[in-house]
CSV table of C-alpha atoms and ligand atoms in Angstrom, one decimal:
chain,number,residue,atom,x,y,z
D,14,UNK,CA,97.8,-81.5,-19.4
D,15,UNK,CA,101.3,-81.4,-18.5
D,16,UNK,CA,102.5,-81.4,-14.5
D,17,UNK,CA,106.0,-80.6,-14.0
D,18,UNK,CA,105.6,-79.9,-10.0
D,19,UNK,CA,103.7,-81.9,-7.6
D,20,UNK,CA,103.1,-80.7,-3.8
D,21,UNK,CA,102.6,-83.4,-1.5
D,22,UNK,CA,100.6,-83.1,1.8
D,23,UNK,CA,101.3,-85.1,3.9
D,24,UNK,CA,104.3,-87.6,4.1
D,25,UNK,CA,103.4,-90.7,6.3
D,26,UNK,CA,102.8,-95.0,5.4
D,27,UNK,CA,101.0,-93.1,1.8
D,28,UNK,CA,102.5,-89.5,1.2
D,29,UNK,CA,106.1,-90.6,1.2
D,30,UNK,CA,106.0,-93.3,-1.0
D,31,UNK,CA,103.2,-91.3,-3.3
D,32,UNK,CA,106.2,-88.2,-3.5
D,33,UNK,CA,109.2,-90.7,-3.9
D,34,UNK,CA,107.3,-92.5,-6.9
D,35,UNK,CA,106.4,-89.3,-8.8
D,36,UNK,CA,109.8,-88.2,-8.0
D,37,UNK,CA,111.4,-91.0,-9.3
D,38,UNK,CA,109.5,-90.7,-12.3
D,39,UNK,CA,110.9,-87.0,-13.2
D,40,UNK,CA,108.2,-84.6,-11.5
D,41,UNK,CA,109.7,-82.0,-9.3
D,42,UNK,CA,107.8,-82.9,-6.2
D,43,UNK,CA,107.4,-80.8,-2.7
D,44,UNK,CA,106.7,-83.1,0.2
D,45,UNK,CA,105.0,-81.1,3.0
D,46,UNK,CA,104.1,-82.5,6.3
D,47,UNK,CA,103.5,-80.5,9.4
D,48,UNK,CA,105.6,-82.6,11.9
D,49,UNK,CA,109.3,-80.9,11.8
D,50,UNK,CA,110.4,-84.2,12.5
D,51,UNK,CA,109.6,-85.7,10.1
D,52,UNK,CA,110.6,-82.7,8.1
D,53,UNK,CA,114.0,-82.8,9.9
D,54,UNK,CA,114.4,-86.7,9.4
D,55,UNK,CA,113.9,-86.3,5.7
D,56,UNK,CA,115.8,-83.7,5.3
D,57,UNK,CA,119.2,-85.7,6.8
D,58,UNK,CA,118.4,-88.2,4.0
D,59,UNK,CA,116.6,-90.9,6.5
D,60,UNK,CA,113.3,-92.2,6.8
D,61,UNK,CA,111.4,-92.2,9.4
D,62,UNK,CA,108.7,-95.8,8.7
D,63,UNK,CA,109.7,-98.8,7.9
D,64,UNK,CA,108.7,-100.2,4.4
D,65,UNK,CA,110.8,-102.3,2.2
D,66,UNK,CA,112.3,-100.3,-0.5
D,67,UNK,CA,111.2,-96.7,0.8
D,68,UNK,CA,114.7,-95.9,1.9
D,69,UNK,CA,116.2,-96.8,-1.3
D,70,UNK,CA,113.6,-94.8,-3.5
D,71,UNK,CA,113.6,-91.5,-0.9
D,72,UNK,CA,117.0,-90.9,-0.5
D,73,UNK,CA,117.7,-91.5,-4.6
D,74,UNK,CA,115.0,-89.0,-5.3
D,75,UNK,CA,116.3,-86.4,-2.2
D,76,UNK,CA,120.0,-86.8,-3.2
D,77,UNK,CA,119.2,-85.9,-6.8
D,78,UNK,CA,116.6,-83.1,-5.5
D,79,UNK,CA,113.8,-84.1,-7.9
D,80,UNK,CA,112.5,-84.3,-4.0
D,81,UNK,CA,112.6,-81.6,-1.1
D,82,UNK,CA,110.9,-81.4,1.5
D,83,UNK,CA,108.7,-78.3,3.5
D,84,UNK,CA,106.6,-77.3,6.0
D,85,UNK,CA,104.3,-75.4,3.9
D,86,UNK,CA,102.6,-76.1,0.8
D,87,UNK,CA,104.4,-73.9,-2.5
D,88,UNK,CA,103.4,-73.1,-5.5
D,89,UNK,CA,102.9,-76.1,-8.3
D,90,UNK,CA,100.7,-77.6,-11.3
D,91,UNK,CA,98.8,-80.4,-8.8
D,92,UNK,CA,98.2,-80.8,-5.5
D,93,UNK,CA,97.9,-84.4,-3.5
D,94,UNK,CA,96.6,-84.1,0.6
D,95,UNK,CA,97.3,-87.7,1.8
D,96,UNK,CA,96.9,-86.7,5.2
D,97,UNK,CA,95.2,-89.5,8.2
D,98,UNK,CA,91.6,-89.3,8.6
D,99,UNK,CA,91.8,-90.9,12.3
D,100,UNK,CA,88.4,-91.3,14.5
D,101,UNK,CA,87.7,-89.4,17.7
D,102,UNK,CA,85.3,-89.8,20.4
D,103,UNK,CA,82.2,-91.8,19.4
D,104,UNK,CA,84.2,-93.2,16.4
D,105,UNK,CA,83.2,-89.9,15.0
D,106,UNK,CA,85.3,-89.0,11.4
D,107,UNK,CA,88.4,-86.4,12.4
D,108,UNK,CA,88.4,-84.2,9.4
D,109,UNK,CA,90.7,-81.8,10.7
D,110,UNK,CA,94.2,-82.8,8.8
D,111,UNK,CA,92.2,-82.7,6.2
D,112,UNK,CA,90.5,-79.4,6.4
D,113,UNK,CA,93.9,-77.8,7.6
D,114,UNK,CA,95.6,-79.5,4.1
D,115,UNK,CA,93.1,-77.7,2.6
D,116,UNK,CA,93.7,-74.0,4.2
D,117,UNK,CA,97.3,-74.4,3.4
D,118,UNK,CA,96.4,-74.8,-0.1
D,119,UNK,CA,94.5,-71.9,-0.7
D,120,UNK,CA,97.0,-69.2,-0.7
D,121,UNK,CA,99.5,-70.7,-3.5
D,122,UNK,CA,96.3,-72.3,-5.4
D,123,UNK,CA,96.5,-70.9,-9.0
D,124,UNK,CA,94.3,-71.2,-11.9
D,125,UNK,CA,94.7,-74.2,-14.1
D,126,UNK,CA,95.7,-75.8,-10.7
D,127,UNK,CA,94.9,-80.0,-10.0
D,128,UNK,CA,93.9,-80.6,-6.2
D,129,UNK,CA,93.3,-84.5,-5.2
D,130,UNK,CA,92.7,-85.8,-2.4
D,131,UNK,CA,93.6,-89.2,-1.4
D,132,UNK,CA,93.2,-89.3,2.5
D,133,UNK,CA,90.2,-91.8,3.3
D,134,UNK,CA,87.0,-89.6,3.6
D,135,UNK,CA,83.7,-90.1,4.5
D,136,UNK,CA,80.6,-90.0,1.2
D,137,UNK,CA,80.9,-86.2,0.3
D,138,UNK,CA,84.1,-84.6,1.8
D,139,UNK,CA,85.7,-83.8,-1.2
D,140,UNK,CA,82.4,-81.9,-2.6
D,141,UNK,CA,80.6,-81.0,0.6
D,142,UNK,CA,84.1,-80.0,2.8
D,143,UNK,CA,87.1,-79.5,0.8
D,144,UNK,CA,85.9,-77.6,-2.2
D,145,UNK,CA,84.0,-74.6,0.0
D,146,UNK,CA,87.7,-74.4,1.9
D,147,UNK,CA,89.7,-74.5,-1.5
D,148,UNK,CA,87.4,-71.9,-2.9
D,149,UNK,CA,88.2,-69.5,-0.5
D,150,UNK,CA,90.5,-69.0,-2.5
D,151,UNK,CA,88.7,-66.9,-5.3
D,152,UNK,CA,88.3,-69.7,-7.8
D,153,UNK,CA,86.3,-72.1,-8.6
D,154,UNK,CA,86.3,-76.1,-8.2
D,155,UNK,CA,85.7,-77.6,-12.3
D,156,UNK,CA,86.2,-74.1,-13.2
D,157,UNK,CA,89.2,-72.6,-12.5
D,158,UNK,CA,91.0,-75.1,-11.0
D,159,UNK,CA,90.4,-79.2,-11.0
D,160,UNK,CA,89.2,-81.0,-7.6
D,161,UNK,CA,89.3,-85.0,-7.9
D,162,UNK,CA,89.4,-87.9,-5.3
D,163,UNK,CA,91.6,-90.6,-5.8
D,164,UNK,CA,92.3,-93.3,-2.8
D,165,UNK,CA,95.1,-95.1,-2.4
D,166,UNK,CA,94.7,-98.7,-2.3
D,167,UNK,CA,98.3,-100.2,-1.5
D,168,UNK,CA,98.8,-103.1,0.9
D,169,UNK,CA,101.6,-101.8,4.2
D,170,UNK,CA,104.8,-104.0,3.4
D,171,UNK,CA,103.7,-103.6,-0.5
D,172,UNK,CA,102.9,-100.3,-0.7
D,173,UNK,CA,105.7,-99.4,-3.8
D,174,UNK,CA,104.7,-102.3,-6.1
D,175,UNK,CA,100.8,-101.7,-5.9
D,176,UNK,CA,101.5,-98.3,-5.9
D,177,UNK,CA,102.2,-98.4,-9.8
D,178,UNK,CA,100.6,-101.7,-10.5
D,179,UNK,CA,97.4,-101.6,-8.8
D,180,UNK,CA,94.1,-100.4,-10.6
D,181,UNK,CA,93.5,-96.6,-9.8
D,182,UNK,CA,90.1,-95.2,-9.5
D,183,UNK,CA,89.7,-91.2,-10.2
D,184,UNK,CA,86.4,-89.5,-9.0
D,185,UNK,CA,86.1,-86.2,-10.3
D,186,UNK,CA,83.7,-83.3,-9.3
D,187,UNK,CA,83.2,-83.0,-12.6
D,188,UNK,CA,84.3,-85.3,-16.0
D,189,UNK,CA,87.0,-82.9,-16.9
D,190,UNK,CA,88.3,-83.0,-13.2
D,191,UNK,CA,89.2,-87.0,-13.1
D,192,UNK,CA,90.2,-86.7,-16.5
D,193,UNK,CA,92.9,-84.0,-15.0
D,194,UNK,CA,93.6,-86.8,-11.9
D,195,UNK,CA,93.6,-89.7,-14.5
D,196,UNK,CA,96.9,-87.4,-16.5
D,197,UNK,CA,98.5,-86.9,-13.3
D,198,UNK,CA,98.5,-90.3,-12.2
D,199,UNK,CA,99.6,-92.6,-15.7
D,200,UNK,CA,103.0,-91.1,-14.7
D,201,UNK,CA,103.1,-93.5,-12.3
D,202,UNK,CA,100.1,-95.9,-12.7
D,203,UNK,CA,100.4,-99.2,-14.7
D,204,UNK,CA,97.2,-100.6,-13.7
D,205,UNK,CA,93.9,-99.2,-15.2
D,206,UNK,CA,93.1,-96.4,-14.0
D,207,UNK,CA,88.9,-95.7,-13.9
D,208,UNK,CA,86.9,-92.8,-13.5
D,209,UNK,CA,83.6,-91.8,-12.1
D,210,UNK,CA,82.4,-89.1,-9.3
D,211,UNK,CA,84.1,-87.4,-6.5
D,212,UNK,CA,81.3,-89.4,-4.3
D,213,UNK,CA,81.6,-92.5,-5.7
D,214,UNK,CA,85.1,-92.8,-5.5
D,215,UNK,CA,85.3,-92.1,-1.3
D,216,UNK,CA,82.0,-94.9,-1.7
D,217,UNK,CA,84.3,-97.1,-3.4
D,218,UNK,CA,87.4,-97.0,-0.9
D,219,UNK,CA,85.4,-97.1,2.1
D,220,UNK,CA,83.4,-100.7,0.6
D,221,UNK,CA,86.5,-102.2,-0.3
D,222,UNK,CA,87.6,-102.2,3.6
D,223,UNK,CA,84.3,-102.1,5.0
D,224,UNK,CA,84.0,-106.1,2.8
D,225,UNK,CA,87.6,-107.1,3.8
D,226,UNK,CA,86.2,-106.1,7.5
D,227,UNK,CA,83.0,-107.8,7.3
D,228,UNK,CA,84.4,-110.9,5.9
D,229,UNK,CA,87.4,-110.6,8.6
D,230,UNK,CA,84.5,-110.8,11.4
D,231,UNK,CA,82.9,-113.6,9.9
D,232,UNK,CA,86.5,-115.7,9.9
D,233,UNK,CA,86.7,-114.8,13.9
D,234,UNK,CA,82.7,-115.3,14.5
D,235,UNK,CA,83.5,-118.7,12.5
D,236,UNK,CA,86.6,-119.2,15.5
D,237,UNK,CA,84.3,-118.7,18.2
D,238,UNK,CA,82.0,-121.3,17.0
D,239,UNK,CA,84.5,-124.0,16.5
D,240,UNK,CA,86.0,-123.3,19.6
D,241,UNK,CA,82.2,-124.2,21.1
D,242,UNK,CA,81.8,-126.9,19.1
D,243,UNK,CA,85.3,-128.6,19.2
D,244,UNK,CA,86.4,-128.2,15.6
D,245,UNK,CA,89.3,-127.1,14.6
D,246,UNK,CA,88.1,-123.6,12.2
D,247,UNK,CA,91.5,-123.5,10.5
D,248,UNK,CA,90.9,-126.9,8.8
D,249,UNK,CA,87.3,-126.1,8.1
D,250,UNK,CA,88.1,-123.1,6.6
D,251,UNK,CA,90.9,-124.6,4.6
D,252,UNK,CA,88.2,-127.2,3.1
D,253,UNK,CA,85.2,-125.2,2.5
D,254,UNK,CA,87.8,-122.3,0.6
D,255,UNK,CA,88.0,-125.7,-1.8
D,256,UNK,CA,84.5,-124.4,-3.0
D,257,UNK,CA,85.0,-122.7,-6.3
D,258,UNK,CA,82.6,-119.6,-4.9
D,259,UNK,CA,83.8,-119.3,-1.1
D,260,UNK,CA,87.0,-117.2,0.4
D,261,UNK,CA,86.7,-117.3,3.8
D,262,UNK,CA,89.3,-115.2,5.4
D,263,UNK,CA,91.8,-115.6,8.5
D,264,UNK,CA,90.6,-115.8,12.1
D,265,UNK,CA,93.1,-113.7,14.3
D,266,UNK,CA,93.3,-111.6,17.4
D,267,UNK,CA,91.5,-108.6,16.2
D,268,UNK,CA,91.3,-106.5,13.6
D,269,UNK,CA,94.1,-103.1,13.9
D,270,UNK,CA,95.6,-100.5,11.4
D,271,UNK,CA,94.4,-97.4,11.0
D,272,UNK,CA,92.3,-98.5,7.8
D,273,UNK,CA,90.1,-101.3,8.3
D,274,UNK,CA,89.7,-101.1,11.7
D,275,UNK,CA,88.2,-97.1,11.4
D,276,UNK,CA,87.0,-97.2,7.9
D,277,UNK,CA,83.9,-98.7,8.7
D,278,UNK,CA,82.8,-96.1,11.2
D,279,UNK,CA,82.6,-93.9,8.5
D,280,UNK,CA,79.8,-95.2,7.3
D,281,UNK,CA,78.1,-96.2,10.3
D,282,UNK,CA,78.4,-92.9,11.8
D,283,UNK,CA,77.0,-91.5,8.1
D,284,UNK,CA,74.3,-93.4,8.2
D,285,UNK,CA,73.2,-95.5,11.3
D,286,UNK,CA,69.8,-96.4,10.5
D,287,UNK,CA,71.6,-98.3,7.7
D,288,UNK,CA,74.4,-100.1,8.6
D,289,UNK,CA,73.3,-103.0,11.2
D,290,UNK,CA,75.6,-105.5,9.2
D,291,UNK,CA,78.8,-103.1,9.2
D,292,UNK,CA,78.1,-102.1,12.5
D,293,UNK,CA,78.5,-105.9,14.2
D,294,UNK,CA,81.2,-106.9,11.4
D,295,UNK,CA,82.7,-103.7,13.6
D,296,UNK,CA,81.9,-105.0,17.3
D,297,UNK,CA,82.9,-109.0,16.4
D,298,UNK,CA,86.7,-107.5,15.7
D,299,UNK,CA,87.1,-105.0,18.2
D,300,UNK,CA,85.7,-107.9,20.5
D,301,UNK,CA,88.1,-110.3,19.2
D,302,UNK,CA,91.0,-108.9,21.8
D,303,UNK,CA,88.5,-110.2,24.9
D,304,UNK,CA,88.0,-113.2,23.4
D,305,UNK,CA,91.7,-113.9,23.2
D,306,UNK,CA,92.4,-113.0,26.7
D,307,UNK,CA,89.4,-115.4,28.5
D,308,UNK,CA,91.0,-118.1,26.2
D,309,UNK,CA,94.3,-117.0,27.9
D,310,UNK,CA,92.6,-117.4,31.4
D,311,UNK,CA,90.5,-120.8,30.4
D,312,UNK,CA,94.5,-121.8,30.3
D,313,UNK,CA,96.4,-120.1,32.9
D,314,UNK,CA,93.5,-119.3,35.4
D,315,UNK,CA,93.9,-116.6,38.0
D,316,UNK,CA,96.4,-114.2,35.9
D,317,UNK,CA,97.4,-111.9,38.5
D,318,UNK,CA,101.0,-112.3,38.8
D,319,UNK,CA,101.1,-115.2,36.0
D,320,UNK,CA,104.0,-114.5,33.8
D,321,UNK,CA,103.2,-114.1,30.1
D,322,UNK,CA,105.3,-113.5,27.3
D,323,UNK,CA,103.8,-111.8,24.2
D,324,UNK,CA,105.3,-112.1,20.6
D,325,UNK,CA,103.7,-109.8,17.9
D,326,UNK,CA,103.0,-106.5,18.7
D,327,UNK,CA,102.8,-105.1,15.5
D,328,UNK,CA,98.7,-105.1,13.5
D,329,UNK,CA,99.8,-107.6,11.2
D,330,UNK,CA,103.5,-109.6,9.6
D,331,UNK,CA,105.8,-107.8,9.2
D,332,UNK,CA,105.5,-104.2,9.6
D,333,UNK,CA,106.3,-101.6,11.8
D,334,UNK,CA,102.9,-100.1,12.3
D,335,UNK,CA,101.2,-100.6,15.8
D,336,UNK,CA,98.2,-98.5,15.5
D,337,UNK,CA,95.0,-99.9,16.6
D,338,UNK,CA,96.9,-103.2,16.8
D,339,UNK,CA,94.8,-106.2,18.9
D,340,UNK,CA,98.3,-107.1,20.5
D,341,UNK,CA,99.0,-104.1,21.8
D,342,UNK,CA,95.3,-104.2,23.3
D,343,UNK,CA,95.4,-107.3,24.5
D,344,UNK,CA,99.3,-106.9,25.8
D,345,UNK,CA,97.3,-104.0,27.8
D,346,UNK,CA,94.6,-106.0,29.2
D,347,UNK,CA,96.7,-108.5,30.6
D,348,UNK,CA,98.6,-105.9,32.4
D,349,UNK,CA,95.4,-104.7,33.9
D,350,UNK,CA,94.6,-107.8,34.8
D,351,UNK,CA,98.0,-108.1,37.1
D,352,UNK,CA,99.9,-110.1,34.8
D,353,UNK,CA,103.5,-109.8,34.6
D,354,UNK,CA,104.0,-109.1,30.8
D,355,UNK,CA,107.2,-109.4,28.5
D,356,UNK,CA,106.8,-108.4,25.0
D,357,UNK,CA,108.9,-109.1,22.1
D,358,UNK,CA,108.4,-106.9,18.8
D,359,UNK,CA,111.4,-107.3,16.5
D,360,UNK,CA,110.0,-104.4,14.2
D,361,UNK,CA,109.6,-101.5,16.7
D,362,UNK,CA,112.0,-102.8,19.8
D,363,UNK,CA,112.1,-98.6,21.4
D,364,UNK,CA,107.9,-99.4,21.7
D,365,UNK,CA,106.7,-98.5,25.5
D,366,UNK,CA,103.6,-100.0,27.2
D,367,UNK,CA,103.2,-99.3,30.5
D,368,UNK,CA,104.1,-102.2,32.9
D,369,UNK,CA,105.6,-104.1,30.1
D,370,UNK,CA,109.3,-105.0,29.6
D,371,UNK,CA,110.0,-104.8,25.8
D,372,UNK,CA,112.8,-106.6,23.6
D,373,UNK,CA,113.5,-107.4,20.3
D,374,UNK,CA,114.4,-110.9,21.0
D,375,UNK,CA,112.1,-113.6,21.5
D,376,UNK,CA,114.5,-115.9,23.4
D,377,UNK,CA,115.0,-113.0,25.9
D,378,UNK,CA,110.6,-112.4,25.9
D,379,UNK,CA,110.1,-116.3,26.8
D,380,UNK,CA,112.8,-117.2,29.3
D,381,UNK,CA,110.4,-118.0,32.7
D,382,UNK,CA,107.2,-117.2,31.3
D,383,UNK,CA,104.1,-119.8,32.8
D,384,UNK,CA,102.8,-119.1,29.0
D,385,UNK,CA,103.9,-117.4,25.7
D,386,UNK,CA,101.1,-115.8,23.6
D,387,UNK,CA,101.8,-115.3,19.8
D,388,UNK,CA,100.0,-112.9,18.8
D,389,UNK,CA,101.9,-111.7,14.8
D,390,UNK,CA,103.0,-114.0,12.6
D,391,UNK,CA,105.7,-112.0,11.7
D,392,UNK,CA,108.3,-114.4,9.6
D,393,UNK,CA,111.3,-114.4,12.1
D,394,UNK,CA,108.6,-116.0,14.3
D,395,UNK,CA,107.6,-118.6,11.9
D,396,UNK,CA,111.1,-120.2,11.8
D,397,UNK,CA,111.0,-120.8,15.8
D,398,UNK,CA,112.5,-124.4,16.5
D,399,UNK,CA,110.7,-126.0,19.1
D,400,UNK,CA,114.2,-127.4,20.3
D,401,UNK,CA,115.6,-123.8,20.4
D,402,UNK,CA,112.6,-123.3,22.5
D,403,UNK,CA,113.1,-125.5,24.7
D,404,UNK,CA,116.8,-124.7,25.6
D,405,UNK,CA,116.1,-120.9,26.3
D,406,UNK,CA,113.0,-121.3,28.4
D,407,UNK,CA,110.9,-122.9,30.5
D,408,UNK,CA,107.8,-122.0,29.5
D,409,UNK,CA,105.7,-125.2,28.0
D,410,UNK,CA,102.1,-123.5,27.3
D,411,UNK,CA,101.6,-121.9,23.8
D,412,UNK,CA,98.3,-119.6,23.1
D,413,UNK,CA,99.1,-119.5,19.1
D,414,UNK,CA,96.4,-117.0,18.0
D,415,UNK,CA,97.7,-117.0,14.4
D,416,UNK,CA,98.0,-120.4,13.3
D,417,UNK,CA,101.4,-120.3,13.6
D,418,UNK,CA,102.9,-122.8,15.2
D,419,UNK,CA,101.8,-127.3,14.4
D,420,UNK,CA,100.8,-128.3,17.3
D,421,UNK,CA,102.1,-131.9,17.2
D,422,UNK,CA,106.0,-130.9,16.5
D,423,UNK,CA,105.8,-128.7,19.6
D,424,UNK,CA,104.0,-132.2,21.7
D,425,UNK,CA,107.3,-133.8,21.0
D,426,UNK,CA,109.2,-131.3,22.3
D,427,UNK,CA,106.9,-131.1,25.7
D,428,UNK,CA,105.5,-127.9,24.7
D,429,UNK,CA,101.6,-127.7,24.6
D,430,UNK,CA,100.5,-125.3,21.7
D,431,UNK,CA,96.4,-124.1,22.3
D,432,UNK,CA,95.7,-122.7,18.9
D,433,UNK,CA,92.3,-119.9,18.6
D,434,UNK,CA,89.7,-121.1,17.3
D,435,UNK,CA,91.1,-125.2,17.7
D,436,UNK,CA,88.8,-126.9,20.3
D,437,UNK,CA,88.8,-130.3,18.2
D,438,UNK,CA,89.8,-133.1,20.5
D,439,UNK,CA,92.1,-135.2,18.4
D,440,UNK,CA,91.5,-138.2,20.8
D,441,UNK,CA,88.3,-138.0,20.8
D,442,UNK,CA,88.7,-138.4,17.0
D,443,UNK,CA,90.7,-141.0,16.6
D,444,UNK,CA,89.0,-143.3,19.0
D,445,UNK,CA,86.2,-142.9,16.7
J,516,SAJ,N1,93.6,-109.6,8.8
J,516,SAJ,C1,92.7,-110.7,9.8
J,516,SAJ,N2,92.5,-111.5,8.7
J,516,SAJ,C2,92.6,-111.5,7.3
J,516,SAJ,C3,93.1,-110.8,7.4
J,516,SAJ,C4,93.7,-109.3,7.8
J,516,SAJ,O1,92.4,-110.7,11.2
J,516,SAJ,O2,92.5,-112.6,6.9
J,516,SAJ,C5,93.9,-108.5,9.9
J,516,SAJ,C6,95.1,-108.1,10.3
J,516,SAJ,O3,95.8,-109.1,11.0
J,516,SAJ,C7,95.0,-106.9,10.1
J,516,SAJ,C8,93.9,-106.3,9.7
J,516,SAJ,O4,93.2,-107.4,9.4
J,516,SAJ,O5,94.9,-106.4,11.8
J,516,SAJ,C9,94.1,-105.2,8.2
J,516,SAJ,O6,95.1,-106.0,7.4
J,516,SAJ,P1,94.9,-105.6,6.0
J,516,SAJ,O7,96.3,-106.5,6.1
J,516,SAJ,O8,93.7,-106.6,6.1
J,516,SAJ,O9,94.7,-104.9,5.3
J,516,SAJ,P2,95.3,-103.2,6.3
J,516,SAJ,O10,94.7,-102.4,7.0
J,516,SAJ,O11,96.9,-103.4,6.0
J,516,SAJ,O12,95.2,-102.6,4.1
J,516,SAJ,C10,93.7,-102.3,3.5
J,516,SAJ,C11,94.0,-102.7,2.6
J,516,SAJ,N3,92.5,-103.0,2.4
J,516,SAJ,C12,91.9,-104.0,1.4
J,516,SAJ,O13,92.4,-105.1,1.4
J,516,SAJ,C13,90.8,-103.8,1.3
J,516,SAJ,C14,94.9,-102.1,1.6
J,516,SAJ,O14,94.2,-102.2,-0.1
J,516,SAJ,C15,94.6,-100.6,1.6
J,516,SAJ,O15,95.3,-99.7,0.7
J,516,SAJ,C16,94.6,-99.9,3.2
J,516,SAJ,O16,93.5,-101.3,3.9
J,516,SAJ,C17,94.3,-98.7,3.1
J,516,SAJ,O17,94.8,-98.2,3.3
J,516,SAJ,O18,93.1,-98.3,3.3
């Protein structure tokens, strides 16, 4: 199968890198988004998201007219649907954007086309939800057009590299559909392309993110246990990971982002009777911001009026994405407790949280605080020196939820660093 023209629907964190990469590999790509702002920004040759290397790649594709943007799909050889699937209400998958995208393809769908769903979706979405919508065109999936599911697996912050280098799974409605999908992705993927059926590919995607969520939940539970039993969880994890078959992940303030904190719920919603572990892991990770809040209470006591500086609001290091961010939740909890909160997010200085004064500069944020809370290990925070800290602030207490600061170095400057999951009493140990 040959592909000259590709239509990518949804120009977010996945759609835009995908469209730009295909355009760079020689296809004529039409990028579609229902958000007029996104279409406007891209038409000006700018981009609306921060992802290393993406600005240059997208700009070059736009300038060469290999990538064009539009608000409606146009006829093409292949269509990729890469729209968000958030949840709503009681953690139910919101498939409205997927359905709307499939509906928008119907008027331009032609015999011989390939349609690929990339959005993370509950099992059977491709076959039971997307296929009937596309078949309203009068064409039959697997007969008149190819239909497949191919999840993205890229890590924000490394999207452009992983898009090309990672292995890719293509689940076809029929084996021929999977082969057609493989032929398309071969244009950009250097990793291996594995083919299977559509529902297996949907399960694979959800299993990957659920596996990570459950493993982070174990790490978070270990941090609570370490706190109780006067152990430093970071040290314990490092030692345990010397076992050849153990690889414990890192505890932290919670799990954020629009993938790992969302996707496991798709399993829970689809089969509540079969998902005890998955459900518990979600509850542990969702409870971690409250664990951090309790630690802050232990340090400061009564919170109303206390001045707290929050360093980092993004859902993870070095990204500008604040969706489902535990750091944002913790900040909001502190405000609702009556604390006076300042926050610093260098990747999104214009972000607003009610009742919080924001800055892109950590020095400004920590001035005159009773406690600084480190919630994201952005590189810019890693480089903060205790000497610089004492020059800029009278704040002498830090709660470090991401194990960024070495307590001994900071103590030498008269600053106490309380680390998440560290109940260890060093004095007791050296006396023993
Ligand atoms: N986190 C921890 N401890 C860890 C690792 C992560 O607390 O040891 C937290 C992070 O701080 C963050 C959250 O988990 O809040 C998720 O971050 P992440 O880096 O684990 O994952 P995402 O959401 O950025 O990307 C994931 C990736 N999936 C897997 O690693 C299995 C990525 O490959 C997927 O493409 C992406 O989800 C997606 O789009 O589904």
